[in-house]
XYZ file of C-alpha atoms in Angstrom:
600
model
C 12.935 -4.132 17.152
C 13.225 -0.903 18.407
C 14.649 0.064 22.144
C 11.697 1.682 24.398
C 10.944 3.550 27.183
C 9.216 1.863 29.895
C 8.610 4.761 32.243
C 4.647 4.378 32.261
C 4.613 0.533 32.505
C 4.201 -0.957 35.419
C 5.603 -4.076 34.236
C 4.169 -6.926 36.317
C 3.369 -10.666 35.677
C -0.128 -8.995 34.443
C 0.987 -6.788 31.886
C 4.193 -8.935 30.823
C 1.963 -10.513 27.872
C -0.287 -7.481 27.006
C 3.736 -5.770 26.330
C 4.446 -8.881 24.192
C 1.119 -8.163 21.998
C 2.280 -4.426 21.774
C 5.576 -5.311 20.454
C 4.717 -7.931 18.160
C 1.949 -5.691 16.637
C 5.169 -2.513 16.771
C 7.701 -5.202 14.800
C 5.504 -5.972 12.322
C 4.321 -2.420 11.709
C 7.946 -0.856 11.707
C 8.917 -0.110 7.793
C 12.572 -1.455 8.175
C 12.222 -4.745 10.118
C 12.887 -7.816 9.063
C 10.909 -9.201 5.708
C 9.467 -11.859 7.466
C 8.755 -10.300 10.782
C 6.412 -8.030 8.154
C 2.725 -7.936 8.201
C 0.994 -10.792 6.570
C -0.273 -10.270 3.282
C -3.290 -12.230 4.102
C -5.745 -14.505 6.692
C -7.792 -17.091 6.445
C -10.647 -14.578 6.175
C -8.991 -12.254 3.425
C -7.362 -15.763 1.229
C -11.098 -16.549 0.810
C -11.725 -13.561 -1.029
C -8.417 -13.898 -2.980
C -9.894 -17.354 -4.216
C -13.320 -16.006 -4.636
C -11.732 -12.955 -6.969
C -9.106 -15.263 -8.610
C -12.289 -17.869 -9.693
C -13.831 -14.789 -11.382
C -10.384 -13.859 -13.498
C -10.244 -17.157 -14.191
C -13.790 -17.360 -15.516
C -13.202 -14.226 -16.876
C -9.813 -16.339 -18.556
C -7.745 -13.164 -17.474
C -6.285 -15.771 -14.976
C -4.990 -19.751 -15.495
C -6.577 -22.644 -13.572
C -3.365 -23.978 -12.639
C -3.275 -21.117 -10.083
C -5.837 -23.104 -8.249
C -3.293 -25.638 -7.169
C -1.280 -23.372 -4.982
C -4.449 -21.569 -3.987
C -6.169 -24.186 -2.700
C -2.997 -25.502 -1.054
C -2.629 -22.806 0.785
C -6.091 -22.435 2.267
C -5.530 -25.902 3.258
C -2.300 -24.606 5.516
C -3.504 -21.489 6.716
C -7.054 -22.816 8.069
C -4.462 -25.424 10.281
C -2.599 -23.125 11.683
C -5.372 -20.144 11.803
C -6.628 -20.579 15.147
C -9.651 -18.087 14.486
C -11.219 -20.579 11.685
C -10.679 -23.645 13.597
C -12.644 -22.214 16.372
C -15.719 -20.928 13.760
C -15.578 -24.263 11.603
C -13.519 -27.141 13.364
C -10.490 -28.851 13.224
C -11.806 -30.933 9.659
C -10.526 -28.876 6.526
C -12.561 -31.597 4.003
C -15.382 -31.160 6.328
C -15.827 -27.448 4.624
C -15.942 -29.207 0.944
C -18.347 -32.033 2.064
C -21.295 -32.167 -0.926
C -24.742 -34.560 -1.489
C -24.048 -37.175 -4.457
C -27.040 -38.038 -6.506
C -28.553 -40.133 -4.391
C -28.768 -37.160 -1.206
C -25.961 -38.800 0.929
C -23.048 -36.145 1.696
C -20.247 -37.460 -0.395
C -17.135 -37.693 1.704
C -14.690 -38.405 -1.006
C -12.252 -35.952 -0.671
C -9.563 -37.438 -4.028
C -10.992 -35.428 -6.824
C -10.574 -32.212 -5.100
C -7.205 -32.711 -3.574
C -5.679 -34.396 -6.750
C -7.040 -31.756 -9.288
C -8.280 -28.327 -7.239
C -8.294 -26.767 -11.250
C -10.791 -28.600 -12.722
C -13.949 -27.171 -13.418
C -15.829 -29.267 -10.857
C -13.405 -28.344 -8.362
C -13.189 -25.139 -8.771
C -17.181 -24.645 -8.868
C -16.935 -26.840 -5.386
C -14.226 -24.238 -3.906
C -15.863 -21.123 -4.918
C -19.053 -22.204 -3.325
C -17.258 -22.710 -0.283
C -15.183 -19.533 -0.073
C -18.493 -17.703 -0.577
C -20.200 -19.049 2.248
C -17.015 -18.498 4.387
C -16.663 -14.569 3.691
C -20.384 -14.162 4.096
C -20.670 -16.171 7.123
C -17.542 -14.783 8.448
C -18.717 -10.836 7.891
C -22.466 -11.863 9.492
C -22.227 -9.833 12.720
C -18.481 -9.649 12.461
C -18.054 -13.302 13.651
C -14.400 -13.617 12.427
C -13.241 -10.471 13.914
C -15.126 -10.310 16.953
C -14.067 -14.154 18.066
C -11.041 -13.207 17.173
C -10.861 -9.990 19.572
C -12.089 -12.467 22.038
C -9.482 -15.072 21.575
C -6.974 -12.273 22.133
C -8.531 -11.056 25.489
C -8.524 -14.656 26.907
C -5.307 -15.245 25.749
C -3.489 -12.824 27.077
C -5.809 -12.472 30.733
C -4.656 -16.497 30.921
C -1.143 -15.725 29.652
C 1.929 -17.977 31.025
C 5.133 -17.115 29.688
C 6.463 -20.178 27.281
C 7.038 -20.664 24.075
C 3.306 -22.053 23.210
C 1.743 -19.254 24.636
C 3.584 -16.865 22.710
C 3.680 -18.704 19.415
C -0.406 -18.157 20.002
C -0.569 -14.574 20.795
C 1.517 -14.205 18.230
C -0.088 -15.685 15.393
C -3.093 -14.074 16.672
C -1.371 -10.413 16.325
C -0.492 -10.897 13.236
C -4.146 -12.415 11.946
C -5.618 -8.869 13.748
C -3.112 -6.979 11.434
C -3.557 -8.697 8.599
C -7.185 -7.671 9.201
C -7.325 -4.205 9.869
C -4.948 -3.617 6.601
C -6.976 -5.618 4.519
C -10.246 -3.223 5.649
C -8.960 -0.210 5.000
C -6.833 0.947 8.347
C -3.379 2.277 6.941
C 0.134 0.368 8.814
C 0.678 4.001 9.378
C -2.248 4.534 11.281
C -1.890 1.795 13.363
C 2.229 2.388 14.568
C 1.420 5.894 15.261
C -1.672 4.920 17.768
C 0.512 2.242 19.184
C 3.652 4.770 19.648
C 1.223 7.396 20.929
C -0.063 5.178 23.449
C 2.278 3.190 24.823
C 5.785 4.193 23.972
C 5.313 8.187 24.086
C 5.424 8.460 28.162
C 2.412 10.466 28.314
C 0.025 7.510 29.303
C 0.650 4.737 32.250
C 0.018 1.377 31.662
C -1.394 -0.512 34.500
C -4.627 -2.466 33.491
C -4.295 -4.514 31.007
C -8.756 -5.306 30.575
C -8.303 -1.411 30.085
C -5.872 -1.185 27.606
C -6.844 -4.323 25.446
C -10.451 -2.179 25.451
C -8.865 0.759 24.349
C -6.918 -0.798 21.608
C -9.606 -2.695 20.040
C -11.852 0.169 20.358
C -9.652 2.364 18.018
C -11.155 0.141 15.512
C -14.686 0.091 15.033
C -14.752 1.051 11.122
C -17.211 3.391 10.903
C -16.164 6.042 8.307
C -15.274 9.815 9.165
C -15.180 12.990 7.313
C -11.948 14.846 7.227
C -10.613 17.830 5.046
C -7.512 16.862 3.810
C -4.895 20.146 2.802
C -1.490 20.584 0.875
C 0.948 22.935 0.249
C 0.910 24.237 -3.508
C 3.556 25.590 -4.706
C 3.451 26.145 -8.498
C 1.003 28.208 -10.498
C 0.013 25.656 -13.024
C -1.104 23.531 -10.242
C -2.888 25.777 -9.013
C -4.652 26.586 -12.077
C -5.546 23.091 -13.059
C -7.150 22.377 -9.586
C -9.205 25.069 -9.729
C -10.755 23.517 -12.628
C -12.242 20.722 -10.472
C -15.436 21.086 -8.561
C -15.307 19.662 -4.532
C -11.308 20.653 -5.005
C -10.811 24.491 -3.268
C -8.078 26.294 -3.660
C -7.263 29.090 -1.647
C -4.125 31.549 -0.562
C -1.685 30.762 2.149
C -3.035 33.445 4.289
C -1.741 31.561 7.593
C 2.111 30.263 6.516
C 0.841 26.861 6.501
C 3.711 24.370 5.843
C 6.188 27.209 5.715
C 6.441 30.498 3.321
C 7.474 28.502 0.016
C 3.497 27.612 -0.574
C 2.085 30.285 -1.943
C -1.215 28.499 -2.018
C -3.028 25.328 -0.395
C -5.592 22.645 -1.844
C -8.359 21.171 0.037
C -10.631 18.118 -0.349
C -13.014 16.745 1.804
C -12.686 12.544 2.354
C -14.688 10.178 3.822
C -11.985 7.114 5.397
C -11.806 5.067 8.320
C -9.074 7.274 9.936
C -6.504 10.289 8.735
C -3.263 8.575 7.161
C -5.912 6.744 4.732
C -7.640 10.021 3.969
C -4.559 11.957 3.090
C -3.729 8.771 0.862
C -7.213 9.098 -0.958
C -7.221 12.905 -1.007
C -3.427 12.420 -2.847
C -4.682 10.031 -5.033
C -7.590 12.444 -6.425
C -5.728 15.526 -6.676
C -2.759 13.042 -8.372
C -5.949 11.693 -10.820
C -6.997 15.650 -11.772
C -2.522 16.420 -12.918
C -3.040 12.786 -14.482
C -5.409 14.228 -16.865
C -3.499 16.879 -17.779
C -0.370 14.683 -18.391
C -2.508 13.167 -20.735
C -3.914 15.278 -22.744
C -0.395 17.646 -22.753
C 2.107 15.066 -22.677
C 4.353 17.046 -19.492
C 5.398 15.120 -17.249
C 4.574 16.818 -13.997
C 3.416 14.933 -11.216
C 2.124 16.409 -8.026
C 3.675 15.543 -5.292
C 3.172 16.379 -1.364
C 5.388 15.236 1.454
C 3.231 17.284 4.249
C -0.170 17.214 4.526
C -3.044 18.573 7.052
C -5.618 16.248 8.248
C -8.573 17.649 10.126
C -11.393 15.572 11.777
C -14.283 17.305 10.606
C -16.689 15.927 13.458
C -14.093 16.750 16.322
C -12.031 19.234 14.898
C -8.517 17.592 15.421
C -6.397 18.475 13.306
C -3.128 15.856 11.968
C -0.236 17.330 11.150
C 1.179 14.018 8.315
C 4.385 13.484 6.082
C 4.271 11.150 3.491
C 5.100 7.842 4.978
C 8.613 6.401 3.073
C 8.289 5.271 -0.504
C 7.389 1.266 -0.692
C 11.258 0.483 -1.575
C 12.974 2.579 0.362
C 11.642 0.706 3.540
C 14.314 -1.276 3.818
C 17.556 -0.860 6.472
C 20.264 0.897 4.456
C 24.290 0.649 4.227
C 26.624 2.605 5.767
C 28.881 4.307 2.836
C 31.711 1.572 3.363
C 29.747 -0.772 2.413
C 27.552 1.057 -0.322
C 31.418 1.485 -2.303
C 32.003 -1.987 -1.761
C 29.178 -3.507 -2.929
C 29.707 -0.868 -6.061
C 32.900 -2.456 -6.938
C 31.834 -5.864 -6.072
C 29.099 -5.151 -9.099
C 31.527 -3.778 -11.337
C 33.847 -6.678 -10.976
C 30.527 -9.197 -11.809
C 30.543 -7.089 -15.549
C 32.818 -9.477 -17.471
C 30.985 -12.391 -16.418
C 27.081 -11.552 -16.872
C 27.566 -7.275 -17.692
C 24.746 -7.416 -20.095
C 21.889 -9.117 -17.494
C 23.669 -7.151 -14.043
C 23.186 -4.043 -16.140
C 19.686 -4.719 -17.032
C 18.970 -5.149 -13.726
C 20.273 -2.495 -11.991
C 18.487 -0.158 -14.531
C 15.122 -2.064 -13.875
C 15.569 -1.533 -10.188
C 16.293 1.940 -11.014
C 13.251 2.741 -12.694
C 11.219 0.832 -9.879
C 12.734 3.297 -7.426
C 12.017 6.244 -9.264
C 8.771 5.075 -9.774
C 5.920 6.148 -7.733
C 3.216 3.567 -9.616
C 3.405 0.717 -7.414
C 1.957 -1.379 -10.844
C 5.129 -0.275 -12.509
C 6.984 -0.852 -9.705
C 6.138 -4.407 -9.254
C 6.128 -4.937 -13.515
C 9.947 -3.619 -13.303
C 11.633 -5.591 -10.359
C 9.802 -8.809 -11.696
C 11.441 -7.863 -14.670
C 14.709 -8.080 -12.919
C 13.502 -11.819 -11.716
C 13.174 -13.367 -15.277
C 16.700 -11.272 -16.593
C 18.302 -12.854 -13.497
C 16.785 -16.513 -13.074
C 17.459 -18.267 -16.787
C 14.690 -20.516 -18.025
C 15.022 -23.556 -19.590
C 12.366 -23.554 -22.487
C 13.055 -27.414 -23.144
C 12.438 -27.927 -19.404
C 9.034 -30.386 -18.832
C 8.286 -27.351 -15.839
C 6.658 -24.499 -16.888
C 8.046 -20.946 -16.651
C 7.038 -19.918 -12.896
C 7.904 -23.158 -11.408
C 10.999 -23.020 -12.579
C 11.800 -19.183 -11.610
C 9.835 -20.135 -8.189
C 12.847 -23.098 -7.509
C 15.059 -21.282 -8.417
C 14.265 -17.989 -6.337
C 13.133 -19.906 -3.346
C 16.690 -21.768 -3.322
C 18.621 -18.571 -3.258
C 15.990 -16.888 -0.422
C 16.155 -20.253 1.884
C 20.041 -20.619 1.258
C 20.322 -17.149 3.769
C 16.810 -17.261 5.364
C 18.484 -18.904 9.185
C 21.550 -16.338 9.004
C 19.190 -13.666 8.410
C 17.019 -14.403 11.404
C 20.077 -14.643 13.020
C 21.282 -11.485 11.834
C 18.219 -9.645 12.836
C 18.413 -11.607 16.345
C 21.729 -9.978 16.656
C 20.760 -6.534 16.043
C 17.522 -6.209 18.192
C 19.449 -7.520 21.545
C 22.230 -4.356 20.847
C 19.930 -1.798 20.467
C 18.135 -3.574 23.771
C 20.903 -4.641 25.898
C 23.897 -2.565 26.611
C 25.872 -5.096 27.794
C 24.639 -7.616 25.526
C 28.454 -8.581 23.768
C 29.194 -9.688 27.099
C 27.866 -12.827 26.642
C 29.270 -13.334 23.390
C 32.881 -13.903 25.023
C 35.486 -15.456 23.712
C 34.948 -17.937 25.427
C 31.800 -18.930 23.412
C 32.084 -21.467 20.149
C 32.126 -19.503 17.072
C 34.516 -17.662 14.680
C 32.243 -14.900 14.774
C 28.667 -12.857 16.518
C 26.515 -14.628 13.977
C 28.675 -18.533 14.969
C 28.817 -17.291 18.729
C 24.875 -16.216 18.799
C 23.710 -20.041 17.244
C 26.464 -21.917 19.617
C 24.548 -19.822 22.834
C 21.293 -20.938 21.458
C 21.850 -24.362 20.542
C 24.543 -25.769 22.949
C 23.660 -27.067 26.182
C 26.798 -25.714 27.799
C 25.765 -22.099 27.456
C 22.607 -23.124 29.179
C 23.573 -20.353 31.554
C 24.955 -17.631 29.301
C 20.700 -17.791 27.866
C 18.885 -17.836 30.888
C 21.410 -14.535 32.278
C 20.650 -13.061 28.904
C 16.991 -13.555 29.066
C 17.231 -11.972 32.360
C 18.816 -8.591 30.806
C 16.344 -8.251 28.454
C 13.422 -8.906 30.944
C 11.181 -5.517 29.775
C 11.144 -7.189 26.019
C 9.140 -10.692 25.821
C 8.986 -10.236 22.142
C 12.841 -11.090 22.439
C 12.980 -13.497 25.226
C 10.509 -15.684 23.722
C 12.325 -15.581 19.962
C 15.758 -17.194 21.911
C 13.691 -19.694 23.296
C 12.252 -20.552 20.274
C 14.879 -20.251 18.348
C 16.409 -22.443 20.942
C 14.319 -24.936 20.639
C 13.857 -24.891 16.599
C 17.718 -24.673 15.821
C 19.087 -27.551 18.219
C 17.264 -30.591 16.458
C 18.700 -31.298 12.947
C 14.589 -32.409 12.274
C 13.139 -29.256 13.609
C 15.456 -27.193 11.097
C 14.570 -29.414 8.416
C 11.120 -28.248 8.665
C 11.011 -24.757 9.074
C 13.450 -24.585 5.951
C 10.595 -26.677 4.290
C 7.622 -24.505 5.760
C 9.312 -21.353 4.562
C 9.891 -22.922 1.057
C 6.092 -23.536 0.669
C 5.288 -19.823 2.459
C 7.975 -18.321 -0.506
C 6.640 -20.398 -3.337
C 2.779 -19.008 -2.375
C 4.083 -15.752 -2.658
C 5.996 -15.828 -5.287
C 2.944 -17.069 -6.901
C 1.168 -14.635 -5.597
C 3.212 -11.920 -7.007
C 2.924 -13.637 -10.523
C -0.696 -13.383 -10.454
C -1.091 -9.758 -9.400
C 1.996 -9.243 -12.247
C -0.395 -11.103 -14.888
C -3.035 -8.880 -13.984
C -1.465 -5.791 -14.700
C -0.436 -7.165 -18.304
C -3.555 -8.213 -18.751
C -6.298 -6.014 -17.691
C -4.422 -3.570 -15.331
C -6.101 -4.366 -12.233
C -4.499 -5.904 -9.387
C -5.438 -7.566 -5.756
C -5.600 -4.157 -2.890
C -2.430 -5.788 -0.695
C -0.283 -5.230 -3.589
C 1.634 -2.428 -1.488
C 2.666 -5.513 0.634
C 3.524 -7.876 -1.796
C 5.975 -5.081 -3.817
C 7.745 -4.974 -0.099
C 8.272 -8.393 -0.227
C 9.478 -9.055 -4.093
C 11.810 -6.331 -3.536
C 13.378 -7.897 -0.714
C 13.426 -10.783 -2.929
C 15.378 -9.029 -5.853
C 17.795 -7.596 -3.160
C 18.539 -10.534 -2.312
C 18.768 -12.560 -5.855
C 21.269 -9.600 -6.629
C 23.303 -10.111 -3.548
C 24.129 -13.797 -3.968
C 24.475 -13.775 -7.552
C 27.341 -10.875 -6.579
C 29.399 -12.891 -3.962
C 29.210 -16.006 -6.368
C 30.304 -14.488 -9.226
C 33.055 -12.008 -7.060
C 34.442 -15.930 -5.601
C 35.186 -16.835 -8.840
C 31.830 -18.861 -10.423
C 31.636 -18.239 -14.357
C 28.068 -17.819 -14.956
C 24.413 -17.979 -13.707
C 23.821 -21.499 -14.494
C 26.701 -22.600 -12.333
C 25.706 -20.549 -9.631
C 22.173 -21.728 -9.315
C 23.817 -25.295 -9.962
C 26.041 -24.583 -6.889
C 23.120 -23.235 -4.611
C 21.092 -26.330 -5.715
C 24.069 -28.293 -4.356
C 24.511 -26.983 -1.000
C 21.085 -27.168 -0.465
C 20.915 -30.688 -1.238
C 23.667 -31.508 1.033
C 22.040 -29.368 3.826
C 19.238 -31.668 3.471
C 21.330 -34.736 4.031
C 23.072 -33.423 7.019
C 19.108 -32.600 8.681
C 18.251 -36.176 7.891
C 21.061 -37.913 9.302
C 20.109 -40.695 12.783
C 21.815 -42.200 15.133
C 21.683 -45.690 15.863
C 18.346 -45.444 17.358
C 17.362 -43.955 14.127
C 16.610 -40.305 15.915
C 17.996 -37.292 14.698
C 21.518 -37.041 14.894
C 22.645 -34.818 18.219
C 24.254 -31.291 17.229
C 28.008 -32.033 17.641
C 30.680 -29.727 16.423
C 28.564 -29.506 12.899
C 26.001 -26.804 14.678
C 26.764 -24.560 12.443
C 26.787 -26.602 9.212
C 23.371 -27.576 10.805
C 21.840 -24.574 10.907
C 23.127 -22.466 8.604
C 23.666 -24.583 5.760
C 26.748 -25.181 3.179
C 26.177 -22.066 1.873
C 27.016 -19.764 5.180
C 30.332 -18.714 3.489
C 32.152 -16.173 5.932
């Protein structure tokens, strides 16, 4: 999270919660935040139409049945929690699946499906279903206009706890899901948000007003624009000249500076001006394609600046190229960029031959401006990296996605953690104040969980709650952090929830990779899912590092290790008392929560 000015809010008990939407929306829109804290790849709404289109690979036999199982699963979990299609359809997930038998009575055996969601009956039973969802749920807008209702009520009846925020949560990141998934750009969306509410121009003071004029930025009715960029080189220009609807012209006026001797212009229709620039790149990118082809250079054109103009208004946009997919990720400083270096050098001897693979594979996905090529080259890295047992009675992908999910749940607390850490010093000044040395804890990370979990910094909280009144975003991720992290059960589960959310999207990621191999098409949130496998590779590459750098001999035993500590995590979350409850946090918080593999 990001530090704000608040010199246009009045901050009140009336706008408190509308500021908690805008932040959650600004965190999940801001390039280098936390992978999880990321947009959604998908709703309830937009995993319909991933089944639906999956159903027709499959009967196209470009995809596998089996991917029906983790599919289906996962439509079952999101329509629970999806607060939007429990208010449409009800609280009864079979009820959606409910058929006549033979003899006209609606069969209510629910066994078949559940057991076996990839046989042919099944999947014929689904894909009905699904359709009538996304057609139902498109007539008159009903999911997104309940759902812009359901975020008006909740936050005009907002009380500050941790329910009420879990809600409007979930429900900001459902409308962002959304909006991506029909065509409004992440881009689009921060800048309207910083414009409005973080750029001091505007006061905030009604909150019916501003929840209007939010919602009213969307209405997805398409607009011309003329989209322009710099040329610099001759042979450019040439070629686009070629192309009708493409004009080329002199840089008469010194647009984007005096090294463009010429400018390229293209009208676009698109719901707003990041998205057209996008498009208009992608044509003028298709016209040097050709020429690539049929010349075999390798010249590319590329723009970082472009010129947007609203041709019904006349605005114009002045737009840079938003970062590159993999560079949206927080960076080292240099000390720690050399040390990692030598830390990867020193891993040679033991696995050279796969490291080195690797880090040329995520090499070529960084110089790589295909985001198909990107994603075929850093799941590359996966399979080099995570060793397959052939023999094994588990196919391929379940064993890469055990193995992967291990390694990503081993750090997943301490990275929340981590990320906790950071937000509250860029928004507190005085915020290692109440990480004293008086607080339990060998270190910030130890110090932060002991404030959060232990009764006896009860106090210590509630001050530091106080000091970071202006963001809600934060309070209410201590409290529930709080109140997840202190119960040995309550860990225990969201280790197990983010498992299952990993294991979908690893799945995910496997399917849009088979695609690509296969007919060289992929899903249209594949910009997403490259954000999160890379995060994933990062990650792989990290532990196998510090494993191999302590001393472990090769893959196998690290994975063996990992597989270890998580097992004995799981004991320690399962252990009673004599009443059979969970066992009360003692001096083992830290065990607790972080897990055996926490290694400082």
């Amino acid at each position: 999270m990001k530090a704000d000015s608040f010199e246009k809010w009045d901050i009140n008990s009336s706008t408190m919660p509308f500021l908690f939407f805008v932040q959650s929306m600004e965190e999940m829109l801001f390039h280098y935040g936390h992978d999880s804290y990321k947009v959604p790849t998908l709703n309830f709404h937009y995993l319909c139409v991933e089944i639906y289109n999956s159903i027709q690979k499959m009967e196209q036999e470009i995809m596998d049945k089996g991917n029906m199982r983790p599919l289906y699963d996962e439509l079952k979990e999101m329509y629970l929690n999806d607060y939007i299609a429990r208010k449409l359809y009800g609280t009864n997930f079979q009820e959606l699946f409910f058929m006549k038998d033979d003899k006209g009575d609606y069969s209510r055996d629910f066994s078949k499906l559940q057991k076996d969601p990839g046989s042919d009956i099944s999947i014929k039973r689904i894909k009905r279903t699904v359709r009538f969802l996304i057609d139902d749920m498109m007539i008159q807008d009903k999911y997104f206009e309940t759902l812009k209702t359901e975020i008006k009520e909740c936050i005009n009846n907002f009380e500050f706890n941790v329910q009420n925020c879990q809600k409007l949560s979930a429900l900001s990141r459902v409308l962002l899901t959304e909006l991506i998934n029909r065509g409004y750009s992440q881009e689009y969306i921060y800048s309207q948000i910083k414009e409005r509410y973080y750029s001091g121009k505007h006061e905030i003071k009604d909150v019916s007003t501003e929840i209007t004029y939010f919602l009213n930025l969307f209405d997805f009715q398409m607009k011309k624009y003329k989209v322009t960029f710099p040329v610099k080189k001759r042979d450019a220009k040439k070629l686009l000249e070629l192309f009708e609807n493409i004009e080329v012209s002199e840089n008469k006026n010194g647009l984007f500076g005096n090294s463009s001797p010429w400018i390229v212009g293209i009208e676009i229709e698109s719901l707003e001006p990041e998205d057209a620039r996008r498009k208009a790149h992608a044509v003028i990118s298709l016209c040097v394609s050709l020429k690539q082809y049929n010349s075999h250079t390798n010249k590319t054109f590329y723009a970082n600046q472009a010129i947007v103009k609203d041709l019904e208004t006349g605005k114009d946009y002045y737009l840079k190229k938003p970062a590159l997919l993999l560079l949206r990720e927080r960076g080292k400083t240099e000390q720690q960029t050399y040390a990692r270096i030598a830390e990867i050098i020193n891993s040679f001897p033991v696995i050279g031959d796969k490291m080195i693979n690797a880090i040329n594979l995520h090499t070529s996905a960084m110089e790589d401006q295909n985001v198909s090529n990107q994603l075929l080259n850093l799941w590359t890295i996966i399979e080099v990296l995570i060793e397959v047992d052939k023999k094994n009675s588990y196919v391929k992908i379940t064993q890469i996605s055990n193995a992967l999910t291990t390694v990503l749940n081993a750090s997943y607390i301490k990275s929340l953690i981590e990320q906790l850490l950071f937000d509250l010093k860029h928004c507190c000044c005085e915020f290692n104040d109440y990480l004293s040395e008086e607080v339990k804890g060998k270190n910030e990370i130890e110090k932060m969980i002991a404030l959060l979990v232990l009764p006896e910094y009860a106090q210590n909280k509630q001050e530091l709650e106080a000091a970071i009144y202006n963001y809600p975003l934060l309070r209410y991720r201590i409290e529930h952090y709080a109140e997840q992290f202190s119960d040995r059960s309550k860990v225990k589960n969201v280790l197990e929830k983010h498992r299952k959310r990993l294991e979908w999207q690893i799945m995910r990621i496997y399917r849009n990779r088979n695609m690509i191999v296969h007919d060289g098409s992929h899903f249209p949130y594949i910009d997403l899912i490259v954000q999160n496998l890379h995060f994933y590779v990062d990650n792989l590459i990290d532990t196998i590092i510090f494993y191999i750098g302590k001393g472990y001999s090769s893959l196998e035993v690290v994975y063996s290790l990992l597989s270890h500590y998580e097992f004995e995590h799981q004991l320690l979350l399962e252990k009673k008392d004599n009443n059979k409850k969970p066992l009360q946090l003692g001096d083992d918080f830290n065990s607790v929560v972080l897990g055996f593999s926490y290694i400082e």
